[in-house]
Coordinates of C-alpha atoms in Angstrom, one line a residue:
X1 CA 6.7 -10.7 54.2
X2 CA 9.1 -9.8 57.0
X3 CA 9.8 -6.1 57.9
X4 CA 13.4 -6.8 57.0
X5 CA 12.3 -7.7 53.5
X6 CA 10.4 -4.5 53.0
X7 CA 13.0 -2.2 54.4
X8 CA 16.7 -1.5 53.8
X9 CA 19.3 -2.9 56.1
X10 CA 21.1 0.4 56.9
X11 CA 19.3 1.1 60.2
X12 CA 19.9 4.2 62.3
X13 CA 19.5 4.5 66.1
X14 CA 17.6 7.8 66.5
X15 CA 16.3 8.0 70.1
X16 CA 17.5 6.9 73.5
X17 CA 15.0 7.0 76.4
X18 CA 16.2 6.6 80.0
X19 CA 15.0 7.4 83.5
X20 CA 16.2 11.1 83.3
X21 CA 14.9 11.9 79.9
X22 CA 15.3 11.3 76.2
X23 CA 18.0 12.2 73.7
X24 CA 18.1 12.4 69.9
X25 CA 21.0 10.9 67.9
X26 CA 21.8 12.9 64.7
X27 CA 23.2 11.5 61.5
X28 CA 22.0 8.8 59.2
X29 CA 23.5 5.5 58.2
X30 CA 26.6 3.7 59.4
X31 CA 29.1 6.6 59.3
X32 CA 29.6 7.7 62.9
X33 CA 29.0 11.3 61.9
X34 CA 26.7 13.1 64.3
X35 CA 26.1 13.5 68.0
X36 CA 23.8 12.7 70.9
X37 CA 21.6 15.7 71.7
X38 CA 19.3 16.7 74.5
X39 CA 16.8 19.5 73.7
X40 CA 18.9 20.5 70.7
X41 CA 22.2 20.8 72.4
X42 CA 25.0 18.3 72.7
X43 CA 24.6 16.0 75.6
X44 CA 26.4 17.4 78.7
X45 CA 27.9 15.5 81.7
X46 CA 25.4 14.5 84.3
X47 CA 22.9 11.8 85.2
X48 CA 21.3 11.6 81.8
X49 CA 24.7 11.1 80.1
X50 CA 25.6 8.4 82.6
X51 CA 22.4 6.6 81.7
X52 CA 22.9 7.0 78.0
X53 CA 26.4 5.5 78.3
X54 CA 25.1 2.4 80.0
X55 CA 22.4 1.9 77.3
X56 CA 24.6 2.5 74.2
X57 CA 27.7 0.7 75.5
X58 CA 25.5 -2.1 76.9
X59 CA 23.7 -2.5 73.6
X60 CA 27.0 -2.7 71.8
X61 CA 28.4 -5.3 74.2
X62 CA 25.2 -7.5 73.9
X63 CA 25.7 -8.0 70.2
X64 CA 28.1 -9.5 67.7
X65 CA 28.2 -6.8 64.9
X66 CA 31.3 -5.1 63.7
X67 CA 31.8 -1.6 62.3
X68 CA 34.8 -0.4 60.2
X69 CA 35.8 2.1 57.7
X70 CA 36.6 0.7 54.3
X71 CA 39.5 1.7 52.1
X72 CA 37.2 3.9 50.0
X73 CA 36.2 5.9 53.1
X74 CA 32.8 4.3 53.4
X75 CA 31.7 2.7 56.6
X76 CA 30.5 -0.9 56.5
X77 CA 29.3 -3.4 59.0
X78 CA 29.6 -7.1 59.7
X79 CA 26.7 -8.8 61.3
X80 CA 23.2 -7.7 62.2
X81 CA 22.2 -4.2 61.1
X82 CA 20.2 -3.6 64.4
X83 CA 23.3 -4.4 66.5
X84 CA 25.4 -2.2 64.2
X85 CA 23.1 0.7 65.0
X86 CA 24.2 0.6 68.6
X87 CA 27.9 0.7 67.6
X88 CA 27.3 3.8 65.4
X89 CA 25.4 5.6 68.1
X90 CA 28.1 4.7 70.7
X91 CA 30.8 6.1 68.4
X92 CA 28.9 9.3 68.1
X93 CA 29.0 9.6 71.9
X94 CA 32.7 8.9 71.8
X95 CA 32.7 5.7 73.9
X96 CA 33.9 3.0 71.5
X97 CA 37.6 2.8 72.5
X98 CA 36.9 3.1 76.2
X99 CA 34.3 0.3 76.0
X100 CA 36.7 -2.0 74.1
X101 CA 39.5 -1.5 76.6
X102 CA 37.2 -1.9 79.6
X103 CA 35.2 -5.1 78.8
X104 CA 36.2 -8.6 77.8
X105 CA 33.6 -11.1 76.8
X106 CA 33.4 -14.3 78.8
X107 CA 30.2 -16.0 77.7
X108 CA 27.1 -15.4 75.6
X109 CA 23.4 -16.4 75.9
X110 CA 22.4 -16.1 72.2
X111 CA 19.2 -14.6 70.9
X112 CA 16.2 -16.8 70.0
X113 CA 12.9 -15.8 68.6
X114 CA 11.2 -17.5 71.6
X115 CA 13.2 -15.5 74.2
X116 CA 13.4 -12.3 72.1
X117 CA 16.5 -11.3 73.9
X118 CA 20.2 -12.1 74.1
X119 CA 22.8 -11.6 76.9
X120 CA 26.6 -11.5 77.1
X121 CA 28.8 -12.0 80.2
X122 CA 31.5 -9.4 80.3
X123 CA 34.6 -9.0 82.5
X124 CA 34.8 -5.3 83.7
X125 CA 38.5 -4.5 84.0
X126 CA 37.8 -1.1 85.5
X127 CA 36.0 -2.6 88.5
X128 CA 38.3 -5.4 89.6
X129 CA 37.5 -7.8 86.8
X130 CA 33.9 -8.2 88.1
X131 CA 31.6 -10.1 85.8
X132 CA 28.4 -8.4 84.6
X133 CA 25.6 -9.8 82.6
X134 CA 24.3 -7.4 79.9
X135 CA 21.0 -8.1 78.1
X136 CA 19.4 -6.6 75.1
X137 CA 15.9 -7.4 73.7
X138 CA 12.3 -6.5 73.2
X139 CA 11.4 -3.9 75.9
X140 CA 8.2 -5.7 77.0
X141 CA 10.0 -9.0 77.3
X142 CA 13.1 -7.6 79.0
X143 CA 11.0 -5.7 81.6
X144 CA 9.7 -9.1 82.9
X145 CA 13.2 -10.0 83.9
X146 CA 13.9 -6.7 85.7
X147 CA 13.4 -5.7 89.3
X148 CA 15.4 -2.5 89.4
X149 CA 16.2 0.5 87.2
X150 CA 19.2 2.7 86.6
X151 CA 18.7 6.4 87.5
X152 CA 21.9 8.4 87.0
X153 CA 24.6 6.6 89.0
X154 CA 22.0 5.0 91.4
X155 CA 19.9 1.9 91.2
X156 CA 16.2 2.1 92.3
X157 CA 13.4 -0.3 92.6
X158 CA 11.3 -0.9 89.5
X159 CA 7.8 -0.3 90.8
X160 CA 4.6 -0.5 88.8
X161 CA 4.5 3.3 88.1
X162 CA 8.0 3.2 86.6
X163 CA 7.1 0.1 84.5
X164 CA 4.0 1.8 83.2
X165 CA 6.1 4.9 82.3
X166 CA 8.6 2.8 80.4
X167 CA 5.9 0.9 78.5
X168 CA 4.3 4.3 77.6
X169 CA 7.6 5.5 76.2
X170 CA 7.9 2.3 74.2
X171 CA 4.5 2.9 72.7
X172 CA 5.4 6.4 71.8
X173 CA 8.6 5.2 70.0
X174 CA 6.6 2.5 68.2
X175 CA 3.9 5.0 67.1
X176 CA 6.7 6.9 65.4
X177 CA 7.6 3.8 63.3
X178 CA 10.8 3.2 65.3
X179 CA 11.9 -0.3 66.2
X180 CA 12.4 -0.6 69.9
X181 CA 15.0 -2.4 71.9
X182 CA 15.9 -2.2 75.6
X183 CA 19.1 -2.8 77.6
X184 CA 19.4 -4.2 81.1
X185 CA 22.3 -5.6 83.2
X186 CA 23.2 -7.3 86.4
X187 CA 26.6 -7.6 88.2
X188 CA 27.2 -11.3 89.0
X189 CA 27.8 -12.3 92.5
X190 CA 31.2 -13.4 93.5
X191 CA 31.7 -17.1 92.6
X192 CA 28.6 -17.2 90.3
X193 CA 29.1 -19.4 87.3
X194 CA 29.0 -17.2 84.2
X195 CA 27.9 -20.1 82.0
X196 CA 24.8 -20.6 84.1
X197 CA 24.0 -17.0 85.1
X198 CA 20.2 -16.6 85.0
X199 CA 18.7 -13.6 83.2
X200 CA 16.7 -12.4 86.3
X201 CA 16.7 -9.6 88.8
X202 CA 18.1 -7.3 86.1
X203 CA 18.6 -3.5 86.3
X204 CA 16.7 -1.8 83.5
X205 CA 18.9 0.8 81.8
X206 CA 16.8 2.3 79.0
X207 CA 15.1 2.0 75.6
X208 CA 16.3 2.9 72.1
X209 CA 14.3 3.7 69.0
X210 CA 15.9 2.5 65.7
X211 CA 14.8 4.0 62.3
X212 CA 14.4 1.4 59.6
X213 CA 13.1 3.5 56.7
X214 CA 11.4 1.8 53.8
X215 CA 13.4 1.3 50.6
X216 CA 12.6 3.7 47.9
X217 CA 9.9 2.2 45.7
X218 CA 8.5 -0.4 48.2
X219 CA 5.2 1.4 48.7
X220 CA 4.7 1.5 44.9
X221 CA 5.7 -2.2 44.7
X222 CA 3.0 -3.0 47.3
X223 CA 0.4 -1.1 45.3
X224 CA 1.5 -2.9 42.1
X225 CA 1.3 -6.3 43.9
X226 CA -2.3 -5.6 45.0
X227 CA -3.2 -4.5 41.5
X228 CA -2.0 -7.8 40.3
X229 CA -4.3 -9.6 42.8
X230 CA -1.4 -10.5 45.2
X231 CA -2.1 -10.2 48.9
X232 CA 0.9 -8.9 50.9
X233 CA 1.3 -9.7 54.6
X234 CA 3.8 -8.4 57.1
X235 CA 5.1 -11.0 59.6
X236 CA 7.6 -9.5 62.0
X237 CA 9.1 -9.8 65.4
X238 CA 8.8 -6.0 66.0
X239 CA 6.5 -4.4 68.5
X240 CA 2.8 -4.4 67.3
X241 CA 2.6 -0.6 67.2
X242 CA 5.9 -0.3 65.2
X243 CA 4.7 -2.9 62.7
X244 CA 1.3 -1.3 62.4
X245 CA 2.8 2.2 61.8
X246 CA 5.3 0.9 59.2
X247 CA 2.5 -1.0 57.4
X248 CA 0.3 2.2 57.4
X249 CA 3.2 4.2 56.0
X250 CA 3.8 1.7 53.2
X251 CA 0.1 1.5 52.4
X252 CA 0.0 -2.1 53.4
X253 CA -2.7 -1.5 56.1
X254 CA -5.1 1.3 56.8
X255 CA -4.1 4.0 59.2
X256 CA -5.2 2.9 62.7
X257 CA -5.3 -0.8 61.8
X258 CA -4.0 -3.1 64.6
X259 CA -1.3 -5.7 64.3
X260 CA -2.1 -9.2 65.6
X261 CA 0.5 -10.4 68.1
X262 CA 1.8 -13.9 68.6
X263 CA 0.2 -14.1 72.1
X264 CA -3.1 -13.2 70.5
X265 CA -2.6 -15.9 67.9
X266 CA -1.9 -18.5 70.6
X267 CA -5.4 -17.8 72.1
X268 CA -7.2 -18.7 68.9
X269 CA -8.5 -22.1 67.9
X270 CA -8.0 -23.4 64.4
X271 CA -11.2 -21.9 63.0
X272 CA -10.6 -18.5 64.6
X273 CA -7.0 -18.6 63.5
X274 CA -8.0 -19.2 59.9
X275 CA -10.4 -16.3 60.0
X276 CA -7.7 -14.1 61.5
X277 CA -5.2 -15.0 58.8
X278 CA -7.8 -14.2 56.1
X279 CA -8.6 -10.8 57.6
X280 CA -5.3 -9.6 59.1
X281 CA -2.5 -8.0 57.2
X282 CA 0.1 -7.4 59.9
X283 CA 1.4 -9.9 62.4
X284 CA 3.9 -8.8 65.1
X285 CA 5.9 -10.4 67.9
X286 CA 5.6 -13.8 66.2
X287 CA 7.6 -17.0 66.8
X288 CA 8.7 -19.5 64.1
X289 CA 5.7 -21.7 65.0
X290 CA 3.3 -18.8 64.2
X291 CA 4.9 -18.3 60.8
X292 CA 4.6 -21.9 60.0
X293 CA 1.0 -22.0 61.1
X294 CA 0.1 -18.8 59.1
X295 CA 1.6 -20.4 55.9
X296 CA -0.4 -23.6 56.5
X297 CA -3.6 -21.6 57.0
X298 CA -3.1 -19.6 53.8
X299 CA -2.4 -22.8 51.9
X300 CA -5.5 -24.5 53.4
X301 CA -7.5 -21.6 52.0
X302 CA -6.3 -22.4 48.5
X303 CA -3.6 -19.8 48.2
X304 CA -0.1 -20.1 46.7
X305 CA 2.2 -18.7 49.4
X306 CA 5.5 -17.0 48.8
X307 CA 7.4 -16.6 52.1
X308 CA 10.4 -14.4 52.6
X309 CA 12.9 -14.8 55.4
X310 CA 16.6 -14.4 56.4
X311 CA 17.1 -16.1 59.7
X312 CA 17.6 -19.7 60.9
X313 CA 14.2 -19.5 62.6
X314 CA 12.5 -18.7 59.2
X315 CA 13.7 -22.0 57.7
X316 CA 10.6 -24.1 58.6
X317 CA 8.2 -21.5 57.1
X318 CA 10.4 -21.1 54.0
X319 CA 10.4 -24.9 53.5
X320 CA 6.7 -25.2 54.0
X321 CA 5.8 -22.3 51.6
X322 CA 5.1 -23.0 48.0
X323 CA 7.8 -20.5 47.1
X324 CA 10.4 -19.9 49.9
X325 CA 12.5 -16.8 49.2
X326 CA 15.7 -16.3 51.2
X327 CA 17.6 -13.0 51.5
X328 CA 20.8 -13.1 49.5
X329 CA 22.6 -10.4 51.5
X330 CA 21.4 -10.8 55.1
X331 CA 20.1 -14.3 54.8
X332 CA 21.8 -17.2 56.7
X333 CA 23.0 -20.3 55.0
X334 CA 20.2 -22.3 56.7
X335 CA 17.5 -20.0 55.3
X336 CA 19.1 -20.2 51.8
X337 CA 19.2 -24.0 51.9
X338 CA 15.5 -24.1 53.0
X339 CA 14.3 -21.7 50.3
X340 CA 13.4 -22.4 46.7
X341 CA 15.0 -19.1 45.5
X342 CA 17.3 -16.4 46.8
X343 CA 16.6 -12.7 46.5
X344 CA 20.0 -11.3 45.5
X345 CA 19.3 -7.6 46.5
X346 CA 16.9 -8.2 49.5
X347 CA 14.4 -5.9 47.9
X348 CA 10.7 -6.5 48.0
X349 CA 10.2 -4.5 44.8
X350 CA 12.4 -7.1 43.0
X351 CA 9.9 -9.8 43.9
X352 CA 7.0 -7.8 42.4
X353 CA 9.1 -7.1 39.3
X354 CA 9.8 -10.9 39.0
X355 CA 6.1 -11.5 39.1
X356 CA 5.6 -9.1 36.3
X357 CA 8.4 -10.6 34.3
X358 CA 7.0 -14.1 34.9
X359 CA 3.6 -13.1 33.6
X360 CA 5.2 -11.6 30.5
X361 CA 7.2 -14.8 29.9
X362 CA 4.1 -16.9 30.3
X363 CA 2.2 -14.7 27.9
X364 CA 5.0 -15.1 25.4
X365 CA 4.8 -18.9 25.7
X366 CA 1.0 -18.7 25.0
X367 CA 1.7 -16.4 22.0
X368 CA 4.2 -18.8 20.7
X369 CA 1.8 -21.7 21.1
X370 CA -1.2 -19.8 19.7
X371 CA 0.8 -18.9 16.6
X372 CA 2.2 -22.4 16.0
X373 CA -1.1 -24.1 16.6
X374 CA -3.2 -21.9 14.4
X375 CA -0.6 -21.9 11.6
X376 CA 0.0 -25.6 11.6
X377 CA -3.8 -26.3 11.7
X378 CA -4.0 -24.0 8.7
X379 CA -1.5 -26.1 6.8
X380 CA -3.3 -29.4 7.8
X381 CA -6.7 -28.0 6.8
X382 CA -5.4 -26.7 3.5
X383 CA -4.0 -30.1 2.5
X384 CA -7.0 -32.0 3.9
X385 CA -9.7 -29.8 2.4
X386 CA -7.8 -29.4 -0.8
X387 CA -7.8 -33.2 -1.2
X388 CA -11.4 -33.7 -0.1
X389 CA -12.7 -30.8 -2.2
X390 CA -10.4 -31.2 -5.1
X391 CA -13.3 -31.6 -7.6
X392 CA -15.0 -28.5 -6.3
X393 CA -12.0 -26.1 -6.7
X394 CA -10.7 -27.7 -9.9
X395 CA -7.8 -29.7 -8.4
X396 CA -8.4 -32.7 -10.6
X397 CA -6.7 -33.9 -13.8
X398 CA -8.8 -34.7 -16.9
X399 CA -8.6 -38.4 -15.8
X400 CA -10.1 -37.4 -12.4
X401 CA -6.9 -37.9 -10.4
X402 CA -6.6 -35.7 -7.4
X403 CA -3.9 -33.0 -7.5
X404 CA -2.5 -31.9 -4.1
X405 CA -2.8 -28.1 -3.4
X406 CA 0.7 -27.8 -2.1
X407 CA 3.9 -29.8 -2.7
X408 CA 5.8 -31.4 0.2
X409 CA 8.8 -29.2 -0.4
X410 CA 6.5 -26.1 -0.3
X411 CA 5.1 -27.2 3.1
X412 CA 8.6 -27.7 4.4
X413 CA 9.5 -24.3 3.2
X414 CA 6.5 -22.7 5.0
X415 CA 7.6 -24.4 8.2
X416 CA 11.1 -23.2 7.7
X417 CA 10.2 -19.6 7.0
X418 CA 7.3 -19.0 9.3
X419 CA 7.8 -21.4 12.2
X420 CA 11.4 -20.3 12.9
X421 CA 12.1 -16.5 13.0
X422 CA 8.6 -15.2 13.6
X423 CA 7.8 -17.8 16.2
X424 CA 11.0 -17.2 18.1
X425 CA 10.4 -13.5 17.9
X426 CA 7.0 -14.0 19.6
X427 CA 8.9 -15.8 22.4
X428 CA 10.6 -12.5 23.3
X429 CA 7.7 -10.2 22.6
X430 CA 7.4 -7.2 25.0
X431 CA 4.2 -7.0 27.1
X432 CA 1.3 -5.9 24.9
X433 CA -1.2 -6.0 27.7
X434 CA -1.2 -4.6 31.3
X435 CA -0.1 -7.9 32.8
X436 CA -0.3 -6.6 36.4
X437 CA -4.0 -5.6 36.0
X438 CA -5.3 -9.1 35.8
X439 CA -5.7 -11.5 38.7
X440 CA -3.4 -14.6 39.2
X441 CA -4.2 -17.6 37.1
X442 CA -6.3 -20.4 38.7
X443 CA -4.4 -23.6 39.6
X444 CA -6.8 -25.5 37.3
X445 CA -6.2 -23.2 34.3
X446 CA -4.5 -24.9 31.4
X447 CA -1.8 -23.3 29.3
X448 CA -3.6 -24.3 26.2
X449 CA -7.3 -24.0 27.1
X450 CA -10.5 -24.5 25.2
X451 CA -10.6 -20.9 24.1
X452 CA -7.1 -21.1 22.6
X453 CA -8.0 -24.3 20.8
X454 CA -11.2 -22.8 19.3
X455 CA -9.3 -19.7 18.2
X456 CA -6.6 -21.8 16.6
X457 CA -9.2 -23.8 14.7
X458 CA -11.0 -20.7 13.5
X459 CA -7.8 -19.0 12.3
X460 CA -6.6 -22.2 10.7
X461 CA -9.8 -22.6 8.8
X462 CA -9.6 -19.0 7.5
X463 CA -6.0 -19.7 6.3
X464 CA -7.2 -22.8 4.5
X465 CA -10.2 -21.1 2.9
X466 CA -8.0 -18.2 1.8
X467 CA -5.4 -20.5 0.3
X468 CA -7.8 -22.8 -1.5
X469 CA -9.9 -19.9 -2.6
X470 CA -6.9 -18.3 -4.3
X471 CA -6.0 -21.6 -6.0
X472 CA -9.6 -21.9 -7.2
X473 CA -9.5 -18.3 -8.4
X474 CA -6.6 -19.0 -10.8
X475 CA -7.5 -22.5 -11.9
X476 CA -10.0 -23.3 -14.7
X477 CA -13.1 -24.9 -13.4
X478 CA -14.2 -25.1 -9.8
X479 CA -16.3 -22.5 -8.1
X480 CA -14.5 -19.6 -9.7
X481 CA -13.5 -19.7 -13.3
X482 CA -9.8 -19.0 -13.8
X483 CA -7.5 -19.1 -16.7
X484 CA -4.1 -19.9 -15.3
X485 CA -2.2 -23.1 -15.2
X486 CA -1.7 -25.3 -12.2
X487 CA 1.9 -24.0 -11.5
X488 CA 0.7 -20.4 -11.1
X489 CA -2.4 -21.3 -9.1
X490 CA -0.3 -23.5 -6.7
X491 CA 2.4 -20.8 -6.4
X492 CA -0.3 -18.2 -5.6
X493 CA -1.9 -20.5 -3.0
X494 CA 1.6 -21.3 -1.5
X495 CA 2.3 -17.5 -1.2
X496 CA -1.1 -16.8 0.3
X497 CA -0.5 -19.4 3.0
X498 CA 2.9 -17.9 3.8
X499 CA 1.5 -14.3 4.0
X500 CA -1.5 -15.6 6.1
X501 CA 0.9 -17.0 8.7
X502 CA 3.0 -13.8 8.7
X503 CA -0.2 -11.7 9.3
X504 CA -1.1 -14.3 12.0
X505 CA 2.1 -13.3 13.9
X506 CA 0.4 -10.0 14.6
X507 CA -2.8 -11.6 15.6
X508 CA -1.1 -14.0 18.0
X509 CA 0.4 -11.2 20.2
X510 CA -2.9 -11.0 22.1
X511 CA -6.1 -12.9 22.4
X512 CA -8.3 -9.8 22.8
X513 CA -6.2 -6.7 22.0
X514 CA -6.1 -5.4 18.4
X515 CA -3.1 -6.3 16.4
X516 CA -2.6 -2.6 15.8
X517 CA -2.1 -1.9 19.5
X518 CA 1.7 -1.7 20.3
X519 CA 2.2 -2.6 16.7
X520 CA 5.9 -1.7 16.4
X521 CA 7.3 -2.6 19.9
X522 CA 8.9 -5.9 18.7
X523 CA 11.6 -5.1 16.2
X524 CA 12.7 -8.7 16.1
X525 CA 9.2 -9.7 14.9
X526 CA 9.2 -7.1 12.2
X527 CA 12.7 -8.1 11.2
X528 CA 11.7 -11.8 10.9
X529 CA 8.6 -10.9 8.9
X530 CA 10.6 -8.8 6.5
X531 CA 13.2 -11.6 6.1
X532 CA 10.4 -14.1 5.4
X533 CA 8.9 -11.9 2.7
X534 CA 12.2 -11.6 1.0
X535 CA 12.7 -15.3 1.1
X536 CA 9.3 -15.9 -0.4
X537 CA 10.0 -13.5 -3.2
X538 CA 13.3 -15.4 -3.8
X539 CA 11.5 -18.8 -3.9
X540 CA 9.0 -17.5 -6.4
X541 CA 11.4 -15.6 -8.7
X542 CA 14.8 -17.3 -8.6
X543 CA 15.1 -20.0 -11.3
X544 CA 17.0 -22.6 -9.3
X545 CA 14.4 -22.2 -6.5
X546 CA 11.6 -22.5 -8.9
X547 CA 13.0 -25.9 -9.9
X548 CA 13.4 -27.0 -6.3
X549 CA 10.0 -25.9 -5.0
X550 CA 7.8 -26.2 -8.0
X551 CA 7.0 -22.5 -8.2
X552 CA 6.7 -20.0 -11.1
X553 CA 7.1 -16.2 -11.1
X554 CA 4.1 -14.1 -10.2
X555 CA 3.1 -10.7 -11.7
X556 CA 2.7 -7.6 -9.5
X557 CA -1.1 -8.0 -9.7
X558 CA -0.9 -11.6 -8.6
X559 CA 1.3 -10.6 -5.7
X560 CA -1.3 -8.0 -4.7
X561 CA -4.0 -10.6 -4.8
X562 CA -1.9 -12.9 -2.6
X563 CA -1.2 -10.2 0.0
X564 CA -4.9 -9.3 0.1
X565 CA -6.0 -12.9 0.5
X566 CA -3.3 -13.5 3.1
X567 CA -4.5 -10.5 5.1
X568 CA -8.0 -12.0 5.5
X569 CA -6.6 -13.7 8.6
X570 CA -5.8 -10.3 10.1
X571 CA -9.2 -8.8 9.4
X572 CA -11.1 -11.9 10.6
X573 CA -9.1 -11.8 13.8
X574 CA -9.8 -8.1 14.3
X575 CA -13.5 -8.7 13.9
X576 CA -13.4 -11.6 16.3
X577 CA -11.5 -9.7 18.9
X578 CA -13.8 -6.6 18.5
X579 CA -16.8 -8.8 19.2
X580 CA -15.2 -10.3 22.2
X581 CA -14.3 -6.9 23.7
X582 CA -17.8 -5.7 23.1
X583 CA -19.3 -8.7 24.8
X584 CA -17.4 -8.2 28.0
X585 CA -19.6 -6.7 30.6
X586 CA -17.0 -4.2 32.1
X587 CA -13.5 -2.9 31.7
X588 CA -10.9 -5.4 32.5
X589 CA -7.4 -6.5 31.5
X590 CA -6.8 -8.0 28.1
X591 CA -5.9 -11.6 28.0
X592 CA -2.5 -12.9 26.7

C-alpha cells in the first residue's frame, strides 16, 4: 500500500533547512495560522529569512495546488496536498500576495515518477521580466542537477562538503518521519527558449520536512490485517528513511528495519527479486515499473494481491493486481478507470473493515447453505426411509399398501415455513466467530466442501430418524407399539420435522461453535422462529387448516413429545461440535 493510502491527506510543512540554519513552522493543517520560527522566536530579517523566502515561494511556484478559505471559515485546497503544504507555510511567512504579484508562469516541466521532480518557468516582474526556472523534487535527485547553492543573498559553489551536509540534513528529517522535498532554481540566459530550458546547473535553495501523520486507527487496522493473515506492504516514492520510520511508527515494520529502494531493486535478478519481495515490507523511491514487478512477483508466489493507488503512474499496477483499489478523493480518473474498486474515504482502515465484512457475508452464505442442505436432506430422507421402512414402523394398511409418512401439502408447508424466514435471517446473521482470527481461504477451497456435505447428511439423518421415530411411537405396530390413529401420528411427525428444522437454525450458525454461543444476537432469526412456531400451531389447531393439510389437533403432552424429539437435532449437533473441538490440537478460530 502506498504511504498516501495509510495516511491522511492534510499534510503540514514543519521544517525548513537552508544553508544558514533551520526553522520550524508552527500550526497544523491547511489554515495559515502559525509562524516560521528560529530557535523559538519569530524569524527575523537576515540571511536565513532570505533563504527561507526562496524555498517557500519557490516550492509554491513549482506546483499547481490552490488554497482558499471556504464560506464556513474552513480552509480547503485544490490539487496535491504536498504542494498545498508549501502554500500554507508561505502564507505563515506572509509572502503569498507578493509572490503572486511578482511572478507569472510561462511554461511547466511536469512531475514524473521517473524524474521525481517538476519545474516551472516564471517571469519575474521585479527583475526586468527575467525568466527563471524553479524546480521542486526529491532532495537526492535534485542535488544531482545542482552546481551551486544559495547562501543568504549570495550564490556559492556546491562542493562535496556542502552536498554531504545537505544529505545529512535530509537523513535527519527522514528519521523524524518527515517527507522531504528540495527546491532549486536557475535564472535563464537572455534569449534562452523557456520551452526547452534544461534542468541543469541549478542553484540549490534548501530542503523542507513535511509531516504526513497517520490517520487515527491505521496502526490498529494493520494489526487486524496481520491477525487475519493479510500481509501489508508499503510501496512509496518517499525517501527510504522516511518510509522506514513511518512503517515502524505504524507497526508495519520492526524498528530499525530498512526500506528497499528502487535502485536496489534494479540490481536484482528475477530470483533475488522474488526473495526480496517475499522478505521485505517497505519499498521506497520506486517507479511504476517496480510496482508492476512487485505485483507480478507476489502473484507468482501464489498470493492474491490488492494494490492501492491514486496517480496516473499507479494505473498499470492497479490493472495487474487481482484487486486494484483507487482512491476516491485524491485518485485520478485514470487510476479509477484502471481499478476494480474505489475507496471512497481514502482510508486504509476501511479496506480492513471491508475484509471483515466480506468474511462475515461469506460465512452467512455458508450458514444459509448449511441450513438448507441439511433441512432438505432431512425431508428427502424422511420420505425415502418412511417408504422403504414402512413395514418396520407400521406405515402399512391392512392390505399391505404403503402409507407415506408426510403428505405433499405438509412438505410444501415445511418448505414455506422453515425455508423462508429462518433461512433469510441466517443470511444476515451477525458474526458468531472471530472472523479476523482465521487465515484467508485457499483458492482451491470450495464453498460447499466435503465437511459441509457430511454434516448436512448427518443432521438430515437425525431429522429423519426423529420424525419417523415419532410416527412409530404413536402408530400401532412397528418397533414401538402405539395406540393413536394415522392422522395423529402423521401430524406429530410433521410437527417434529418442523421443530427439528427450527432447532437446526441454531446449529447452522457455526460449524464448530456451540449453538448457545452468541445465542440472542440475531433478533431476526428469533422472530422468524417464533413466527414459524405460531404458524405450526395454527396449522395443527385451526379447523380449515386441518382440512387443507391433513392434520389433527395435538394435546399438550403430544406437543411436548414433538418439541423433545425435534430438539434431538440440537443435542446431536452439540455433541458433534464438542468432539470436533476436543480433537483439535490447539486453540484456533472457529469455522463458519
